mmCIF file of N, CA and C in Angstrom:
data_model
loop_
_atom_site.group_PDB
_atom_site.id
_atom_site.type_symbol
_atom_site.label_atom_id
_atom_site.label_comp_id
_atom_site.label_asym_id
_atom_site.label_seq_id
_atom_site.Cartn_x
_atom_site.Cartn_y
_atom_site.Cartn_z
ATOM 1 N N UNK T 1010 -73.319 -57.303 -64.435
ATOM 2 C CA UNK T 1010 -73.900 -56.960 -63.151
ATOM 3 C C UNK T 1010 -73.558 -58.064 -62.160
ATOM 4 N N UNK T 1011 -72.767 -58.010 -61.069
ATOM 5 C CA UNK T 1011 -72.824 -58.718 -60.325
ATOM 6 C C UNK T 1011 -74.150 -59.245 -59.323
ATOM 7 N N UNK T 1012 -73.723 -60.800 -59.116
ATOM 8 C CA UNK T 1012 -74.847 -60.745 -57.745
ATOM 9 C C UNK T 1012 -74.530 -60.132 -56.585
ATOM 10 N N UNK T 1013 -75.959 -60.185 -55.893
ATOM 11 C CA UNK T 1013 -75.408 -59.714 -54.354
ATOM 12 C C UNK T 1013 -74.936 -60.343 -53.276
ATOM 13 N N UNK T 1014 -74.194 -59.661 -52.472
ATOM 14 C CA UNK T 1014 -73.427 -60.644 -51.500
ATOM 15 C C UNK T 1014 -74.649 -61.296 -50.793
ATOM 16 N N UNK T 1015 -74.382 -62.810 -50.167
ATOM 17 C CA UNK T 1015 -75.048 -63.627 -49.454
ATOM 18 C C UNK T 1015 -74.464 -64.466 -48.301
ATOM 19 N N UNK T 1016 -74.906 -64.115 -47.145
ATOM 20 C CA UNK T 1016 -73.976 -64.868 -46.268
ATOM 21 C C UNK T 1016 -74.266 -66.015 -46.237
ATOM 22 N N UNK T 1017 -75.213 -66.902 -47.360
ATOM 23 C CA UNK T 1017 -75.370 -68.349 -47.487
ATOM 24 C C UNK T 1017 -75.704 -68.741 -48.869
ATOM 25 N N UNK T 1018 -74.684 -69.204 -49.346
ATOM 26 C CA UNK T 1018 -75.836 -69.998 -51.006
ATOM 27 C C UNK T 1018 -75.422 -71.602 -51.320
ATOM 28 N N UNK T 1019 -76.179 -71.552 -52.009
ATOM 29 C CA UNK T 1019 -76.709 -73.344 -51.975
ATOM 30 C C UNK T 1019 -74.721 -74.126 -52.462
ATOM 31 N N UNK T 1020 -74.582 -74.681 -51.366
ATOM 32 C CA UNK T 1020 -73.147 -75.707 -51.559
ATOM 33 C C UNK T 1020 -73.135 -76.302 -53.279
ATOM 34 N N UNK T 1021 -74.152 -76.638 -53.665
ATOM 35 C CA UNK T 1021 -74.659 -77.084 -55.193
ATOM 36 C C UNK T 1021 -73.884 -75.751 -56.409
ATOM 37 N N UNK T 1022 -74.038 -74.798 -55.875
ATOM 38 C CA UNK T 1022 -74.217 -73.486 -56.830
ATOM 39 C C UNK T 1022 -72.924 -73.562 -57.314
ATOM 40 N N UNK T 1023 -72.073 -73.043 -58.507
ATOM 41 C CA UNK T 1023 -70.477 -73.343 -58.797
ATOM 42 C C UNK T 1023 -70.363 -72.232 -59.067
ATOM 43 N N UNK T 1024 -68.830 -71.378 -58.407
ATOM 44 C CA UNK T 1024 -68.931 -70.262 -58.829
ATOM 45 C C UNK T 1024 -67.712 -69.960 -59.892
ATOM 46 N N UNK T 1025 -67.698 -68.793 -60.667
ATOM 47 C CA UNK T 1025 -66.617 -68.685 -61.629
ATOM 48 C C UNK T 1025 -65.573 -68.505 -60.889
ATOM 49 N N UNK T 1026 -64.361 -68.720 -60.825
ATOM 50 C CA UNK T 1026 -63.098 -68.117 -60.509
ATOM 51 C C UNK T 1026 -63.073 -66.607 -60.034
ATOM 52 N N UNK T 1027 -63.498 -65.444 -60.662
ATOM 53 C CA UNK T 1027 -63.865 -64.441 -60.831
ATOM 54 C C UNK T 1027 -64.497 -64.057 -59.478
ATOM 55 N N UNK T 1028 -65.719 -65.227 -59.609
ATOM 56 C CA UNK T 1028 -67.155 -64.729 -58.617
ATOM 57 C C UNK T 1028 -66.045 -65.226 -57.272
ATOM 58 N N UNK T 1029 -65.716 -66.384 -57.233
ATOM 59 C CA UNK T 1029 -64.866 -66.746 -55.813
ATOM 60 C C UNK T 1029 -63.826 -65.802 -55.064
ATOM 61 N N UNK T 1030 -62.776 -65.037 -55.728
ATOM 62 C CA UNK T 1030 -62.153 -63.919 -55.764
ATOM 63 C C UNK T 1030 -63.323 -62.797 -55.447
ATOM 64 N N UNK T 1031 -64.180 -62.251 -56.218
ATOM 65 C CA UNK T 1031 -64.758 -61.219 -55.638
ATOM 66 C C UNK T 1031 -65.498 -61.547 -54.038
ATOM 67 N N UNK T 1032 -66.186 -62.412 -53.958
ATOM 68 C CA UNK T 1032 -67.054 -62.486 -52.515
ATOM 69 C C UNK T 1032 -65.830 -62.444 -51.519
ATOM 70 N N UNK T 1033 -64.499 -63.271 -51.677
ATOM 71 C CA UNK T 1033 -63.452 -62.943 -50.442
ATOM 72 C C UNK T 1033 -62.960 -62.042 -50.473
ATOM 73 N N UNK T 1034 -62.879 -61.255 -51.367
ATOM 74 C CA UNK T 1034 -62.240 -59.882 -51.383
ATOM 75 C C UNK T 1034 -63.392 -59.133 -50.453
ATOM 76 N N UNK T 1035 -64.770 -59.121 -51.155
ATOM 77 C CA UNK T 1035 -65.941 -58.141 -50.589
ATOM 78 C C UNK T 1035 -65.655 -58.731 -49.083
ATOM 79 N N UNK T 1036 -65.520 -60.325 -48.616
ATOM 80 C CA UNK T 1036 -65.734 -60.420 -47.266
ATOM 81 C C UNK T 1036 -64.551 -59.382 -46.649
ATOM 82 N N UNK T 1037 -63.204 -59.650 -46.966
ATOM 83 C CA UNK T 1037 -62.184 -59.396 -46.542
ATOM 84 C C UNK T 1037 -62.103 -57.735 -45.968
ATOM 85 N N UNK T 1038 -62.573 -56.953 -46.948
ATOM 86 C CA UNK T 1038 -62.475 -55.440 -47.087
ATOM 87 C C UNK T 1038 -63.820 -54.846 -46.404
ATOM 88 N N UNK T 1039 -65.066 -55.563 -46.487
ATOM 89 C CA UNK T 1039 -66.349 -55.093 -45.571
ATOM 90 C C UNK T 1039 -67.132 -54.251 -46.385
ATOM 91 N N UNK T 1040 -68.312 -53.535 -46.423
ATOM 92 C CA UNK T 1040 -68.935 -53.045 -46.838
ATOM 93 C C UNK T 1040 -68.969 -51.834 -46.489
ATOM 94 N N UNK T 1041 -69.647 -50.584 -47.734
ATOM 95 C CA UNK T 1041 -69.197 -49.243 -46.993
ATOM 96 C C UNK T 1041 -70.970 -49.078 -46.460
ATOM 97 N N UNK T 1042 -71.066 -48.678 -45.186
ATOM 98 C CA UNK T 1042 -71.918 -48.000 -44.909
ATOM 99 C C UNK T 1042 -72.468 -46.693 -44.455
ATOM 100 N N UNK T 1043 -71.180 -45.751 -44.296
ATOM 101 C CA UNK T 1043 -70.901 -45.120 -43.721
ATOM 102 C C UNK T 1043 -69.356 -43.899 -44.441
ATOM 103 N N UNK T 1044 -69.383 -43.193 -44.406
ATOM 104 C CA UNK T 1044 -68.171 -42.246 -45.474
ATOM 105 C C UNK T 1044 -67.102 -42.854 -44.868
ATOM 106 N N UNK T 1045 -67.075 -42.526 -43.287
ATOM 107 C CA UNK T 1045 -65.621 -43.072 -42.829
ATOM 108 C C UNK T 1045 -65.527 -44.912 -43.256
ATOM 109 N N UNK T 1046 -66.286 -45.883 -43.342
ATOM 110 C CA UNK T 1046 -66.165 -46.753 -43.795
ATOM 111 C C UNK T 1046 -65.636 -47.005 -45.220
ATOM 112 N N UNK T 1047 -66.165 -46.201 -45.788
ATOM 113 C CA UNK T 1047 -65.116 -46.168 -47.310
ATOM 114 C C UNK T 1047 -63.814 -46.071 -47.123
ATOM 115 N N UNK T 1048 -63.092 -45.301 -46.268
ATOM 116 C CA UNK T 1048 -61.498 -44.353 -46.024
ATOM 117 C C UNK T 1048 -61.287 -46.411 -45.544
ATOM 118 N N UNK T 1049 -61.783 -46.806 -44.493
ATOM 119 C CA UNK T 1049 -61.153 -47.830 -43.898
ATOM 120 C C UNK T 1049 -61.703 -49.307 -44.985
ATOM 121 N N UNK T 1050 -62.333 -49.285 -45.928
ATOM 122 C CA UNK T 1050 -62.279 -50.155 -46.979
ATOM 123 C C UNK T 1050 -61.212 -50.230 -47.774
ATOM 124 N N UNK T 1051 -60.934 -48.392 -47.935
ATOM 125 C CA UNK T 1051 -59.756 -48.177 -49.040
ATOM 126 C C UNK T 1051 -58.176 -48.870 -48.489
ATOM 127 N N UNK T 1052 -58.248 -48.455 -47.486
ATOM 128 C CA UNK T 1052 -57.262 -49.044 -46.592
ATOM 129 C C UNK T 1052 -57.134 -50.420 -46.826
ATOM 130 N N UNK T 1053 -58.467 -51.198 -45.934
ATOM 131 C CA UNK T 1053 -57.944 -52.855 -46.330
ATOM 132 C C UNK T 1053 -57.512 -53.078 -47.697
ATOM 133 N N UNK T 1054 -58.837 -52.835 -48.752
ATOM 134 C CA UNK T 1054 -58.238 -53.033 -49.919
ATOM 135 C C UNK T 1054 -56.695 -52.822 -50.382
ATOM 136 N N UNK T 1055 -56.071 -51.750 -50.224
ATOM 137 C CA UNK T 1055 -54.353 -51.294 -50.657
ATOM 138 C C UNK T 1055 -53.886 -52.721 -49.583
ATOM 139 N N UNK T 1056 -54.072 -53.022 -48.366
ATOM 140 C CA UNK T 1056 -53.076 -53.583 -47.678
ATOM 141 C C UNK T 1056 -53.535 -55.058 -48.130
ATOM 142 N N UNK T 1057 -54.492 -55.521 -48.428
ATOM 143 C CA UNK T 1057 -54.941 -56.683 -49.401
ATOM 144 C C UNK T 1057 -54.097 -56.714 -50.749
ATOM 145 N N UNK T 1058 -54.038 -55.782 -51.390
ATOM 146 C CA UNK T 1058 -53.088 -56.114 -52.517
ATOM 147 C C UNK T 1058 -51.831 -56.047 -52.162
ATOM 148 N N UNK T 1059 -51.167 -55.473 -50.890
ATOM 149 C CA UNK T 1059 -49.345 -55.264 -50.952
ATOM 150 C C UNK T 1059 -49.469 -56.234 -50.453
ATOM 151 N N UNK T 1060 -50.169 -57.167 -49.277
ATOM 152 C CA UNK T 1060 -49.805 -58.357 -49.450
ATOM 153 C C UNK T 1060 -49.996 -59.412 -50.297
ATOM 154 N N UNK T 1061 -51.004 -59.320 -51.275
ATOM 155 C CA UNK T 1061 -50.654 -60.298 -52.710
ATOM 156 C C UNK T 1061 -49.624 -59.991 -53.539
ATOM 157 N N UNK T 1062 -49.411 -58.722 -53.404
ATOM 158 C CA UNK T 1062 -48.263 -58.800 -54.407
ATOM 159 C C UNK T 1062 -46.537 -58.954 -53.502
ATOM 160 N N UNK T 1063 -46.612 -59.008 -52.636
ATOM 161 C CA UNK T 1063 -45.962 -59.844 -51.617
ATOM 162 C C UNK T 1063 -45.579 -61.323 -52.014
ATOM 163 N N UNK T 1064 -46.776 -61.885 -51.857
ATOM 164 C CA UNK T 1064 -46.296 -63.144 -52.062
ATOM 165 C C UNK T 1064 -46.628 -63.719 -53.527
ATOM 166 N N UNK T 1065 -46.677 -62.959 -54.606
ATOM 167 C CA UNK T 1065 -46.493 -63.079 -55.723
ATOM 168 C C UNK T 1065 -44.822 -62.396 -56.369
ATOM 169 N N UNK T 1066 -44.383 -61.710 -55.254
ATOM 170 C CA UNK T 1066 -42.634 -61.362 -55.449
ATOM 171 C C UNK T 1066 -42.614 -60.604 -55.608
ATOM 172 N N UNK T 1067 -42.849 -59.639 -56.124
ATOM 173 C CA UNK T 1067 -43.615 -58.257 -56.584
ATOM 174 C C UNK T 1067 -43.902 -57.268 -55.323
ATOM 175 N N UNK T 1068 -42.022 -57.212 -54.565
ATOM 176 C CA UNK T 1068 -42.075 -56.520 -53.395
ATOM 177 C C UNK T 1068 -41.798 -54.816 -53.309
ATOM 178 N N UNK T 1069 -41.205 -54.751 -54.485
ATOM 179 C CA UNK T 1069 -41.024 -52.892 -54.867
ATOM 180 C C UNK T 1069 -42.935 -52.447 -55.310
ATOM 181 N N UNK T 1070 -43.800 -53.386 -55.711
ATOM 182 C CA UNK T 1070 -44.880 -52.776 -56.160
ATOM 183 C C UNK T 1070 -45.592 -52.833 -55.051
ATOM 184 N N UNK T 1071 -45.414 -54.106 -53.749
ATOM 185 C CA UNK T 1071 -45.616 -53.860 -52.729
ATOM 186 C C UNK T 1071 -45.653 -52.678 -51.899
ATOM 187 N N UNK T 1072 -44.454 -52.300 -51.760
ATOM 188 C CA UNK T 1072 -43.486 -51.314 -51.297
ATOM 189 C C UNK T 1072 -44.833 -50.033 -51.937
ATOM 190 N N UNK T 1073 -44.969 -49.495 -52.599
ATOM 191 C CA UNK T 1073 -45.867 -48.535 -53.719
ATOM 192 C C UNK T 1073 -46.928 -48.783 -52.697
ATOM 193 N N UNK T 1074 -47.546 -49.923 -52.776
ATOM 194 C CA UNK T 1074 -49.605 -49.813 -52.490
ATOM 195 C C UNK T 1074 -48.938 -49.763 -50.762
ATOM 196 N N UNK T 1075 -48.449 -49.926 -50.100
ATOM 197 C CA UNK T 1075 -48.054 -50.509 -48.960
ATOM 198 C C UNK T 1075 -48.047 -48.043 -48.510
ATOM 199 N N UNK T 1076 -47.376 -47.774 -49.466
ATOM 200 C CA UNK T 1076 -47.056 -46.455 -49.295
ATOM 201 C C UNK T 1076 -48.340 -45.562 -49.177
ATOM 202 N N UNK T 1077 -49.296 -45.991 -49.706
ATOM 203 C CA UNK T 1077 -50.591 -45.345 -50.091
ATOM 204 C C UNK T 1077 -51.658 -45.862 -49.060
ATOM 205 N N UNK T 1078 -51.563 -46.368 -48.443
ATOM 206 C CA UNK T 1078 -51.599 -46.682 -47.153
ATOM 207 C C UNK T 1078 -52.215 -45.598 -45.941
ATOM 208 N N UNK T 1079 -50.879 -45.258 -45.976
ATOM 209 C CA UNK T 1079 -50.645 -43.819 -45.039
ATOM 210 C C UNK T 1079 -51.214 -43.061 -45.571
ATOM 211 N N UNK T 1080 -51.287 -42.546 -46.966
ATOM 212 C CA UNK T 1080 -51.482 -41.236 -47.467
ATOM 213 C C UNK T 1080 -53.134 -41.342 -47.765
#
């Protein structure tokens, strides 16, 4: 079960690798509140990964999430 997002926790607190990756992802992509907010989560999310896999080299798999995009 994850925790819940917090727009403040104690500088002291250490987070896993895991937990650090998820909260910038959750910041990055936004929260759904709304149906059309899901469609435009799904979105950041795909264009969040074609650019990691961008600069991990991995530009034909880019190319793929980059495609799904549009659709």
């Amino acid at each position: 079960m994850s925790k819940p997002r917090e727009a403040y926790r104690q500088p002291n607190e250490l987070m896993t690798e895991a937990e650090t990756w998820g909260c910038a992802v959750a910041q990055l992509i936004g929260p759904v509140v709304t149906e059309s907010d899901r469609e435009q989560r799904r979105s950041n999310a795909l264009a969040l990964a074609a650019a990691a896999l961008r600069a991990a080299g991995a530009d034909d798999l880019a190319a793929q999430a980059q495609q799904r995009i549009a659709v």
